């Protein structure tokens, strides 16, 4: 993997979400991958500190299948989203036990009906190589206002 | 034009038992009266004592529309004060919590106050000599709230001078708080993290009512818990044990018969709980070592009694819900007639294994977070109700499920678990505390 491969991965991952290609998105996660949104400043522990989300593939699959459900009323009408991202910064090229680490500044917009909500912060990716392709070991979203009282955040940042 | 202010009959007429008028959810004047009458007349939760460990620690909160402040004074006591400078009204503490040191200092003109509220110092004090300042209310500092009760660490406040005592107001309902605290081998709870906050564009009472609405989970949560159950059915062969996540999600899909049998208990003054003889919390896996700890602390029989009490949701009228077996307290804070801030707090059971705290935190983010799919199901329904209630097609909200003509109002009883009995119970209390002292207040003003 070279630097461009890593950077492209981060942009491509966001594109699968913006295009609502959920199955492609789930396939980017390692089998033990996690999606994490902390609730505390510089949080270290996802287990004994509170988080907004800390989900494995099983739970992410539930979310994705729910989005398409016939009786998913909070998705009538459906939400849409958009990622605007700064160029990812590469923090580690696998020096850390084969884990590539990137950090990306973003503005994320989620809209449903006439409402539009905006969130911003930094997303950290920890990527590993499996059979020559990159997979997400950890995707961590640090919102700048993680402690604010949000309304529904229905899709994925 | 005031339709309800000073008109206790008009307010009482909004509650018919088997129905309530939509104005209780959508009318701005009713909301103002709730802030002025209902909340001050009740014992309202403002926080937990463990948030005030050290001298100078403080928390801020609101009772109705009144900003308040609680602080730990050097005499070891907690004082609850109106969060308002006696000079020009500036809020003294603006953060949710913190430590102020030895005194509070107003940021505007630097009047300072001891942590029990009394006035400590004013710059250029000379300027007040001979002005009669000593006899001014301002000279007494931050106005102290007299009616404060700390029960098993939970801090409750009644703003109104007159009213029911804490014990009269809650009565046997305190048993849920007891059970939650007794689940700690040391008998104590503590708050060690921030709450999950969730903004709802709906009336606060919709949330409170939903806590004992047992006819909606299998319907509204088919999308979340239902999908979770389906995905698990498909995937479970790949797992050696049932993940904690599935144990938490799956019981939401319990059928009507389950909830019917589980029962609802009502108490006077609007309190009540679901899950009398069974609940969605009854089948969680045992946590290693916990049972032994509890037996050691309480003896076998008492420990079994504590852990066997698996109440689902307990409403403490007017606006908190306690989930004893999980250790969660939800505070439904009214901000406007159609705006409610929900704060969901997790208590740590002192001396208990971390696994229990882990499970409570997990439950909180699965069910009570703005990122929770279960929460999305519920909020969607509240928002639709908040809009739908403006329809002139019918001005009444129907609460007739298992209603009886001569339903007693101030009583303790256990009923069918799918009854709307507890919602009606809340409205009997709502009417009572909305109009309490109202006629005297009107006479005094005349
Ligand atoms: S307003 Fe507080 S000191 Fe003047
Ligand atoms: Fe619900």
Coordinates of C-alpha atoms and ligand atoms in Angstrom, one line a residue:
Chain A
X1 CA 0.0 0.0 0.0
X2 CA 1.3 3.4 -0.8
X3 CA 0.1 6.8 0.6
X4 CA -2.4 7.3 -2.2
X5 CA -4.0 4.0 -1.6
X6 CA -4.7 4.8 2.0
X7 CA -6.0 8.3 1.2
X8 CA -8.2 7.0 -1.6
X9 CA -9.7 4.4 0.8
X10 CA -10.9 7.1 3.2
X11 CA -12.5 9.1 0.4
X12 CA -14.0 6.0 -1.2
X13 CA -15.5 4.8 2.1
X14 CA -17.3 8.1 2.6
X15 CA -18.6 7.9 -1.0
X16 CA -20.2 4.5 -0.3
X17 CA -22.1 6.1 2.6
X18 CA -23.1 9.2 0.6
X19 CA -24.3 7.0 -2.2
X20 CA -26.1 4.7 0.3
X21 CA -24.3 1.6 -1.0
X22 CA -24.7 0.0 2.4
X23 CA -23.6 -3.5 1.6
X24 CA -20.4 -2.2 0.0
X25 CA -19.8 -0.1 3.1
X26 CA -20.3 -3.0 5.5
X27 CA -17.9 -5.1 3.4
X28 CA -15.1 -2.6 4.1
X29 CA -15.1 -3.6 7.8
X30 CA -12.8 -6.2 9.1
X31 CA -14.7 -9.1 10.8
X32 CA -13.7 -7.6 14.2
X33 CA -14.1 -4.0 13.0
X34 CA -15.7 -1.4 15.2
X35 CA -17.5 1.9 14.5
X36 CA -17.1 4.3 17.5
X37 CA -18.5 7.7 18.4
X38 CA -17.2 8.7 21.8
X39 CA -19.2 10.9 24.2
X40 CA -16.3 12.3 26.2
X41 CA -13.3 14.5 25.3
X42 CA -10.3 12.5 24.3
X43 CA -12.1 9.3 25.4
X44 CA -9.9 6.3 25.8
X45 CA -12.3 3.5 26.8
X46 CA -15.3 2.5 24.7
X47 CA -16.5 0.0 27.3
X48 CA -16.5 1.7 30.7
X49 CA -17.0 5.3 29.5
X50 CA -20.2 6.3 27.7
X51 CA -20.3 6.5 23.9
X52 CA -22.9 7.5 21.4
X53 CA -22.1 4.5 19.3
X54 CA -19.7 1.5 19.6
X55 CA -20.8 -1.2 17.2
X56 CA -19.5 -4.3 15.7
X57 CA -20.4 -5.8 12.3
X58 CA -23.5 -7.6 13.7
X59 CA -24.9 -4.3 15.0
X60 CA -24.0 -2.3 11.9
X61 CA -25.7 -5.0 9.9
X62 CA -28.9 -4.5 12.0
X63 CA -28.7 -0.7 11.3
X64 CA -28.3 -1.2 7.6
X65 CA -31.1 -3.7 7.3
X66 CA -33.3 -1.5 9.3
X67 CA -32.8 1.4 6.9
X68 CA -34.6 -0.6 4.2
X69 CA -37.3 -2.0 6.5
X70 CA -40.9 -1.7 5.4
X71 CA -41.9 -0.6 9.0
X72 CA -39.0 1.8 9.6
X73 CA -41.1 4.9 10.0
X74 CA -38.3 7.2 10.9
X75 CA -37.1 6.6 7.3
X76 CA -40.3 7.7 5.7
X77 CA -39.2 9.9 4.1
X78 CA -35.6 8.7 3.9
X79 CA -32.6 10.5 5.1
X80 CA -29.7 11.5 2.9
X81 CA -26.2 12.6 3.8
X82 CA -23.1 14.2 2.5
X83 CA -19.4 14.2 3.6
X84 CA -17.1 17.1 2.9
X85 CA -13.6 16.1 3.8
X86 CA -10.1 17.6 4.1
X87 CA -7.3 15.6 2.7
X88 CA -6.6 12.7 5.2
X89 CA -3.4 13.0 7.2
X90 CA -1.5 9.7 7.4
X91 CA -0.4 9.1 11.0
X92 CA 1.1 5.7 10.6
X93 CA 2.0 3.6 7.5
X94 CA 1.7 0.3 9.3
X95 CA 4.6 1.0 11.7
X96 CA 2.1 0.1 14.5
X97 CA 1.8 -3.6 14.1
X98 CA 0.6 -3.4 10.5
X99 CA -2.1 -0.9 11.3
X100 CA -2.4 2.2 9.0
X101 CA -3.7 5.2 10.8
X102 CA -5.3 8.3 9.3
X103 CA -7.1 11.3 10.6
X104 CA -9.5 13.4 8.5
X105 CA -11.3 16.6 9.2
X106 CA -14.9 16.6 8.0
X107 CA -18.2 18.3 7.8
X108 CA -21.1 15.9 7.6
X109 CA -24.6 16.9 6.7
X110 CA -27.7 14.7 7.2
X111 CA -31.1 15.7 5.8
X112 CA -34.5 14.3 6.0
X113 CA -37.7 16.0 4.7
X114 CA -37.3 19.7 5.2
X115 CA -34.7 19.4 8.0
X116 CA -31.0 19.6 7.6
X117 CA -28.5 19.0 10.4
X118 CA -24.7 19.6 10.3
X119 CA -22.0 17.9 12.3
X120 CA -18.3 18.4 12.2
X121 CA -15.1 16.9 13.7
X122 CA -12.4 14.5 12.9
X123 CA -12.6 10.9 11.8
X124 CA -9.8 8.4 12.6
X125 CA -9.3 5.3 10.6
X126 CA -7.3 2.3 11.6
X127 CA -6.9 0.1 8.6
X128 CA -5.3 -3.3 8.1
X129 CA -4.5 -5.3 5.0
X130 CA -6.2 -8.6 4.5
X131 CA -5.4 -10.5 1.3
X132 CA -4.1 -7.4 -0.3
X133 CA -7.1 -5.2 0.4
X134 CA -7.6 -2.7 3.2
X135 CA -10.2 -3.3 5.9
X136 CA -11.5 -1.0 8.7
X137 CA -10.4 -2.2 12.1
X138 CA -11.7 1.0 13.8
X139 CA -13.5 4.0 12.5
X140 CA -13.7 6.6 15.2
X141 CA -15.7 9.8 14.9
X142 CA -14.9 12.6 17.2
X143 CA -17.6 15.3 16.9
X144 CA -16.5 18.7 18.1
X145 CA -19.8 18.9 20.1
X146 CA -20.0 15.3 21.2
X147 CA -21.8 16.4 24.4
X148 CA -24.6 18.5 22.7
X149 CA -28.2 17.3 22.7
X150 CA -28.7 16.1 19.2
X151 CA -31.9 15.0 17.5
X152 CA -31.8 11.8 15.5
X153 CA -28.6 10.9 13.7
X154 CA -29.9 8.2 11.5
X155 CA -27.2 7.4 9.0
X156 CA -23.4 7.1 9.4
X157 CA -20.8 9.8 9.8
Chain B
X1 CA -56.3 35.9 26.0
X2 CA -55.9 33.7 29.1
X3 CA -58.2 30.7 29.0
X4 CA -56.6 28.7 31.7
X5 CA -54.7 31.0 34.1
X6 CA -56.6 31.4 37.3
X7 CA -59.3 29.1 36.0
X8 CA -58.8 25.8 37.8
X9 CA -62.1 24.4 36.5
X10 CA -61.0 24.8 32.9
X11 CA -57.8 23.0 33.6
X12 CA -59.5 20.2 35.5
X13 CA -61.9 19.8 32.6
X14 CA -59.0 18.8 30.4
X15 CA -58.7 15.5 32.2
X16 CA -61.6 13.1 31.8
X17 CA -59.9 9.9 32.9
X18 CA -60.5 7.9 29.8
X19 CA -59.4 10.9 27.7
X20 CA -57.4 14.1 27.9
X21 CA -57.7 17.2 25.8
X22 CA -55.0 17.9 23.3
X23 CA -54.3 21.3 24.9
X24 CA -52.3 19.5 27.6
X25 CA -49.7 18.8 24.8
X26 CA -50.0 21.7 22.4
X27 CA -51.3 24.8 24.3
X28 CA -48.6 27.3 25.2
X29 CA -50.6 28.7 28.2
X30 CA -50.9 25.3 29.7
X31 CA -47.2 24.8 29.3
X32 CA -46.5 28.1 31.1
X33 CA -48.8 27.0 33.9
X34 CA -47.0 23.7 34.2
X35 CA -43.8 25.7 34.7
X36 CA -45.5 28.0 37.2
X37 CA -47.7 25.6 39.1
X38 CA -47.1 21.9 38.4
X39 CA -43.3 21.8 38.7
X40 CA -43.0 24.0 41.8
X41 CA -45.7 22.0 43.5
X42 CA -43.9 18.7 43.0
X43 CA -40.7 17.2 44.3
X44 CA -38.4 17.4 41.3
X45 CA -35.1 15.5 40.7
X46 CA -32.1 17.8 40.1
X47 CA -29.1 15.4 40.4
X48 CA -27.1 12.9 42.4
X49 CA -25.1 13.6 45.5
X50 CA -22.1 11.8 44.1
X51 CA -21.8 14.6 41.7
X52 CA -21.0 16.8 44.7
X53 CA -18.1 14.9 46.3
X54 CA -15.9 17.7 47.4
X55 CA -16.4 21.1 49.1
X56 CA -17.1 23.6 46.4
X57 CA -18.5 21.1 43.9
X58 CA -21.7 22.3 42.2
X59 CA -24.2 21.2 39.7
X60 CA -26.8 23.4 37.8
X61 CA -30.3 22.3 36.9
X62 CA -33.8 23.7 36.2
X63 CA -37.1 23.2 37.9
X64 CA -39.8 24.2 35.5
X65 CA -38.3 27.4 34.2
X66 CA -36.3 28.2 37.3
X67 CA -32.6 27.9 37.1
X68 CA -31.1 26.3 40.3
X69 CA -27.7 25.5 41.6
X70 CA -26.7 22.9 44.2
X71 CA -23.4 23.1 46.0
X72 CA -21.4 21.2 48.6
X73 CA -20.6 23.6 51.5
X74 CA -17.7 23.3 53.9
X75 CA -20.1 22.0 56.6
X76 CA -20.6 18.9 54.4
X77 CA -24.1 19.9 53.5
X78 CA -25.7 20.3 50.1
X79 CA -27.4 23.6 49.6
X80 CA -29.8 24.2 46.7
X81 CA -30.0 27.9 45.6
X82 CA -31.7 30.0 43.0
X83 CA -29.0 30.4 40.3
X84 CA -29.4 34.2 40.1
X85 CA -27.3 37.0 41.4
X86 CA -29.2 39.1 43.9
X87 CA -27.6 42.2 42.3
X88 CA -28.8 42.3 38.7
X89 CA -29.9 38.7 38.1
X90 CA -26.9 37.2 36.4
X91 CA -26.7 33.4 36.5
X92 CA -23.9 32.6 38.9
X93 CA -23.0 29.1 37.6
X94 CA -23.3 28.5 33.9
X95 CA -21.7 25.0 33.5
X96 CA -23.5 21.8 34.2
X97 CA -21.0 21.0 36.9
X98 CA -17.7 22.1 38.4
X99 CA -15.9 23.2 41.5
X100 CA -16.1 26.8 42.5
X101 CA -13.5 26.7 45.3
X102 CA -14.4 28.5 48.5
X103 CA -17.0 30.8 47.0
X104 CA -19.0 31.8 44.0
X105 CA -18.1 35.0 42.4
X106 CA -20.6 36.8 40.1
X107 CA -18.8 37.6 36.8
X108 CA -20.6 40.9 36.3
X109 CA -19.6 43.1 39.4
X110 CA -17.9 40.5 41.5
X111 CA -20.3 40.2 44.4
X112 CA -19.3 36.9 46.0
X113 CA -21.2 34.3 47.9
X114 CA -20.3 31.4 50.2
X115 CA -21.2 27.9 48.9
X116 CA -24.2 28.0 51.2
X117 CA -25.4 31.0 49.3
X118 CA -24.8 33.7 51.9
X119 CA -23.3 37.0 50.8
X120 CA -19.5 37.0 51.4
X121 CA -18.3 40.3 49.9
X122 CA -19.2 43.3 47.7
X123 CA -16.5 45.5 46.1
X124 CA -16.6 49.1 47.4
X125 CA -19.0 48.1 50.1
X126 CA -18.9 51.7 51.4
X127 CA -21.2 52.7 48.6
X128 CA -24.1 50.8 50.3
X129 CA -23.6 52.4 53.7
X130 CA -26.7 54.3 54.8
X131 CA -28.7 53.0 51.9
X132 CA -30.7 50.5 54.0
X133 CA -28.9 47.7 52.1
X134 CA -28.8 45.5 55.2
X135 CA -32.5 45.1 55.1
X136 CA -32.6 44.3 51.4
X137 CA -33.3 40.8 50.3
X138 CA -30.0 41.1 48.3
X139 CA -28.0 41.3 51.5
X140 CA -28.9 37.7 52.2
X141 CA -27.1 36.5 49.1
X142 CA -28.4 33.8 46.8
X143 CA -31.9 32.8 47.7
X144 CA -31.9 29.3 49.3
X145 CA -34.5 26.7 48.6
X146 CA -35.7 25.2 51.8
X147 CA -37.4 22.1 50.7
X148 CA -34.6 19.7 49.7
X149 CA -34.4 16.0 50.3
X150 CA -31.6 13.7 49.5
X151 CA -32.8 10.1 49.3
X152 CA -30.3 7.3 48.7
X153 CA -28.2 10.0 47.1
X154 CA -30.8 11.4 44.7
X155 CA -31.5 15.1 45.3
X156 CA -35.1 16.2 45.1
X157 CA -36.4 19.7 45.5
X158 CA -39.8 21.3 46.0
X159 CA -39.9 24.9 45.1
X160 CA -43.3 25.8 46.6
X161 CA -43.2 26.7 50.3
X162 CA -46.3 24.8 51.0
X163 CA -47.1 21.3 49.7
X164 CA -46.9 17.6 50.3
X165 CA -43.8 16.4 52.3
X166 CA -41.3 14.3 50.4
X167 CA -42.6 11.1 52.1
X168 CA -46.2 12.0 51.4
X169 CA -45.5 12.8 47.8
X170 CA -43.6 9.6 46.9
X171 CA -44.8 7.1 49.5
X172 CA -44.2 3.4 48.5
X173 CA -42.9 4.5 45.1
X174 CA -39.5 5.0 46.8
X175 CA -39.1 1.2 46.7
X176 CA -37.8 1.4 43.2
X177 CA -35.0 3.8 44.2
X178 CA -34.3 1.5 47.2
X179 CA -34.0 -1.5 44.9
X180 CA -31.7 0.3 42.5
X181 CA -29.4 1.4 45.3
X182 CA -29.6 -2.0 47.1
X183 CA -28.2 -3.6 44.0
X184 CA -24.9 -2.2 45.0
X185 CA -23.2 -4.5 47.6
X186 CA -22.4 -1.3 49.4
X187 CA -25.9 0.1 49.0
X188 CA -24.7 3.1 47.2
X189 CA -24.9 4.5 43.7
X190 CA -22.5 7.0 42.0
X191 CA -22.4 9.0 38.9
X192 CA -19.1 8.9 37.2
X193 CA -19.9 10.0 33.6
X194 CA -21.9 12.5 31.7
X195 CA -25.5 11.7 30.6
X196 CA -26.5 11.0 27.0
X197 CA -28.5 14.0 25.9
X198 CA -31.2 13.8 23.2
X199 CA -33.3 16.7 22.0
X200 CA -37.0 15.9 21.3
X201 CA -39.3 18.2 19.4
X202 CA -42.4 17.2 21.3
X203 CA -44.2 17.8 24.6
X204 CA -42.4 16.3 27.6
X205 CA -45.4 14.3 28.7
X206 CA -45.4 12.2 25.6
X207 CA -42.0 10.8 26.7
X208 CA -43.2 10.2 30.2
X209 CA -46.3 8.4 29.1
X210 CA -44.3 6.3 26.6
X211 CA -42.3 4.8 29.5
X212 CA -45.3 2.7 30.7
X213 CA -46.8 2.2 27.2
X214 CA -46.4 -1.5 26.7
X215 CA -48.5 -1.8 23.6
X216 CA -46.0 0.0 21.4
X217 CA -42.6 -1.9 21.6
X218 CA -43.6 -4.8 19.4
X219 CA -45.1 -2.4 16.9
X220 CA -43.0 0.7 16.8
X221 CA -39.7 -1.2 17.5
X222 CA -40.2 -3.8 14.9
X223 CA -37.8 -1.8 12.8
X224 CA -35.0 -1.8 15.3
X225 CA -35.4 -4.6 17.8
X226 CA -37.3 -6.7 15.3
X227 CA -34.5 -6.4 12.8
X228 CA -32.0 -7.2 15.5
X229 CA -33.8 -10.4 16.3
X230 CA -34.0 -11.3 12.6
X231 CA -30.3 -10.7 12.0
X232 CA -29.4 -12.7 15.1
X233 CA -31.6 -15.6 14.0
X234 CA -29.7 -15.7 10.7
X235 CA -26.2 -15.2 12.2
X236 CA -26.3 -17.0 15.5
X237 CA -24.6 -20.2 14.3
X238 CA -21.4 -18.1 13.9
X239 CA -21.4 -17.3 17.6
X240 CA -20.7 -19.4 20.7
X241 CA -22.7 -17.3 23.0
X242 CA -25.5 -14.7 22.9
X243 CA -23.8 -11.3 22.8
X244 CA -24.9 -8.8 25.5
X245 CA -26.2 -6.6 22.7
X246 CA -28.7 -9.3 21.6
X247 CA -29.8 -9.9 25.2
X248 CA -30.6 -6.2 25.5
X249 CA -32.4 -5.8 22.1
X250 CA -34.4 -9.0 21.9
X251 CA -36.9 -8.6 24.8
X252 CA -38.3 -5.5 23.2
X253 CA -40.0 -7.9 20.8
X254 CA -41.9 -9.7 23.6
X255 CA -45.5 -10.3 22.6
X256 CA -48.6 -8.6 24.1
X257 CA -49.3 -11.6 26.4
X258 CA -45.9 -11.1 28.0
X259 CA -46.6 -7.5 28.9
X260 CA -50.2 -8.2 29.9
X261 CA -48.9 -10.8 32.5
X262 CA -46.0 -8.6 33.6
X263 CA -48.5 -6.1 35.2
X264 CA -48.5 -2.4 36.1
X265 CA -48.5 -1.0 39.6
X266 CA -49.9 2.5 40.3
X267 CA -49.3 4.6 43.4
X268 CA -50.9 7.9 44.5
X269 CA -49.6 11.2 43.1
X270 CA -48.9 9.9 39.6
X271 CA -46.2 7.4 40.3
X272 CA -46.2 3.9 38.9
X273 CA -44.2 1.2 37.2
X274 CA -44.4 -1.5 34.6
X275 CA -42.9 -5.0 35.1
X276 CA -44.4 -6.2 38.4
X277 CA -44.0 -9.9 38.0
X278 CA -41.9 -10.0 34.8
X279 CA -40.0 -7.6 32.7
X280 CA -37.7 -7.1 29.7
X281 CA -34.8 -7.1 32.1
X282 CA -35.4 -10.5 33.7
X283 CA -33.3 -12.7 31.5
X284 CA -29.9 -11.0 31.4
X285 CA -27.0 -13.3 31.9
X286 CA -25.5 -13.5 35.4
X287 CA -22.4 -11.5 35.9
X288 CA -19.5 -13.5 37.3
X289 CA -19.0 -13.0 41.0
X290 CA -21.9 -10.6 41.5
X291 CA -24.3 -13.0 43.1
X292 CA -21.7 -14.1 45.6
X293 CA -20.9 -10.4 46.5
X294 CA -24.6 -9.7 47.1
X295 CA -25.1 -12.8 49.2
X296 CA -22.0 -11.8 51.3
X297 CA -23.4 -8.3 51.7
X298 CA -27.1 -9.0 52.4
X299 CA -27.4 -12.7 53.2
X300 CA -28.9 -15.2 50.8
X301 CA -32.5 -14.5 51.2
X302 CA -32.3 -10.7 51.1
X303 CA -30.0 -10.8 48.1
X304 CA -32.4 -13.0 46.2
X305 CA -35.2 -10.6 47.1
X306 CA -33.3 -7.6 45.8
X307 CA -32.2 -9.3 42.5
X308 CA -35.6 -10.9 42.0
X309 CA -37.2 -7.5 41.8
X310 CA -37.0 -6.8 38.0
X311 CA -39.3 -3.8 37.6
X312 CA -39.2 -2.4 34.1
X313 CA -39.8 1.4 34.1
X314 CA -40.8 3.4 37.2
X315 CA -42.3 6.8 36.7
X316 CA -41.6 9.3 39.4
X317 CA -44.2 12.0 38.7
X318 CA -43.7 14.5 37.1
X319 CA -40.7 13.9 34.9
X320 CA -38.2 11.2 35.7
X321 CA -38.1 7.5 34.9
X322 CA -35.9 5.0 36.8
X323 CA -34.9 1.6 35.5
X324 CA -33.9 -0.1 38.7
X325 CA -32.4 -3.4 37.4
X326 CA -30.2 -1.6 34.9
X327 CA -29.4 1.5 37.0
X328 CA -30.6 4.2 34.6
X329 CA -32.4 7.4 35.3
X330 CA -34.0 9.4 32.5
X331 CA -34.8 13.1 33.1
X332 CA -37.4 14.6 30.7
X333 CA -36.7 18.3 30.9
X334 CA -39.3 20.5 29.4
X335 CA -37.9 23.4 27.4
X336 CA -41.0 24.5 25.5
X337 CA -44.5 23.2 24.8
X338 CA -43.0 21.2 21.9
X339 CA -39.4 20.9 23.0
X340 CA -37.9 18.5 25.5
X341 CA -34.3 17.8 26.5
X342 CA -33.8 14.2 27.6
X343 CA -30.9 13.4 29.8
X344 CA -30.2 9.7 30.4
X345 CA -27.9 9.0 33.3
X346 CA -26.2 5.8 34.2
X347 CA -25.4 5.0 37.8
X348 CA -22.5 2.8 38.8
X349 CA -23.3 0.4 41.6
X350 CA -20.5 0.9 44.2
X351 CA -18.5 -2.3 44.8
X352 CA -20.2 -4.2 42.0
X353 CA -18.4 -5.8 39.0
X354 CA -17.6 -3.5 36.0
X355 CA -19.6 -5.8 33.8
X356 CA -22.9 -4.3 35.2
X357 CA -21.8 -0.8 34.5
X358 CA -20.7 -1.9 31.0
X359 CA -24.2 -3.3 30.4
X360 CA -25.9 -0.2 31.7
X361 CA -23.8 2.0 29.4
X362 CA -24.5 -0.2 26.5
X363 CA -28.3 -0.2 27.2
X364 CA -28.2 3.6 27.4
X365 CA -26.6 4.0 24.0
X366 CA -28.7 1.3 22.4
X367 CA -32.0 2.8 23.6
X368 CA -31.6 6.3 24.8
X369 CA -29.1 8.0 22.5
X370 CA -29.7 10.3 19.5
X371 CA -27.8 7.5 17.6
X372 CA -30.1 4.8 19.0
X373 CA -32.3 3.1 16.4
X374 CA -34.8 2.3 19.1
X375 CA -34.9 6.0 20.0
X376 CA -35.4 6.9 16.4
X377 CA -38.6 4.7 16.3
X378 CA -40.0 6.5 19.4
X379 CA -39.1 10.1 18.5
X380 CA -40.7 9.7 15.1
X381 CA -43.9 8.8 16.8
X382 CA -43.8 11.7 19.3
X383 CA -43.1 14.2 16.4
X384 CA -46.0 12.8 14.4
X385 CA -48.2 13.1 17.5
X386 CA -47.1 16.7 18.1
X387 CA -48.2 17.5 14.6
X388 CA -51.2 15.3 14.4
X389 CA -52.7 16.8 17.6
X390 CA -53.3 20.0 15.8
X391 CA -56.0 18.3 13.7
X392 CA -59.5 19.4 14.5
X393 CA -60.7 16.0 13.6
X394 CA -60.8 15.1 17.3
X395 CA -59.7 17.2 20.2
X396 CA -59.3 14.3 22.6
X397 CA -56.5 11.8 23.2
X398 CA -57.9 8.4 24.0
X399 CA -56.8 6.6 27.2
X400 CA -59.6 4.2 27.5
X401 CA -57.7 1.0 27.4
X402 CA -58.9 -1.1 30.5
X403 CA -60.6 1.9 32.0
X404 CA -63.4 1.5 34.4
X405 CA -66.2 3.9 35.2
X406 CA -65.3 4.4 38.9
X407 CA -61.6 4.2 38.6
X408 CA -60.1 5.2 41.9
X409 CA -57.6 8.1 41.7
X410 CA -55.4 8.1 44.8
X411 CA -54.7 4.4 45.2
X412 CA -52.2 1.6 45.0
X413 CA -53.1 -1.3 42.9
X414 CA -51.7 -3.8 40.4
X415 CA -53.4 -4.1 37.0
X416 CA -53.1 -5.8 33.6
X417 CA -49.7 -4.8 32.1
X418 CA -51.1 -3.4 28.9
X419 CA -53.5 -1.0 30.7
X420 CA -53.3 2.7 30.1
X421 CA -53.9 3.0 33.8
X422 CA -50.6 4.6 34.7
X423 CA -51.0 7.3 32.0
X424 CA -54.4 8.1 33.5
X425 CA -52.8 8.0 36.9
X426 CA -50.3 10.6 35.8
X427 CA -53.1 12.9 34.5
X428 CA -55.0 12.6 37.8
X429 CA -51.9 13.9 39.5
X430 CA -51.3 16.4 36.8
X431 CA -54.7 17.9 37.4
X432 CA -54.2 17.9 41.1
X433 CA -50.8 19.6 41.1
X434 CA -51.7 22.0 38.3
X435 CA -54.5 23.5 40.3
X436 CA -53.1 23.1 43.8
X437 CA -53.0 26.6 45.5
X438 CA -54.2 28.1 42.2
X439 CA -57.5 29.5 43.7
X440 CA -55.7 30.9 46.7
X441 CA -53.2 32.5 44.5
X442 CA -55.9 34.2 42.5
X443 CA -57.7 35.4 45.6
X444 CA -54.5 36.8 47.0
X445 CA -53.9 38.7 43.8
X446 CA -57.4 40.2 43.8
Ligands
LIG1 S1 -25.1 41.2 38.7 FE1 -24.0 39.9 40.0 S2 -22.6 41.3 40.9 FE2 -23.7 42.6 39.6
LIG2 FE1 -40.3 2.8 22.6

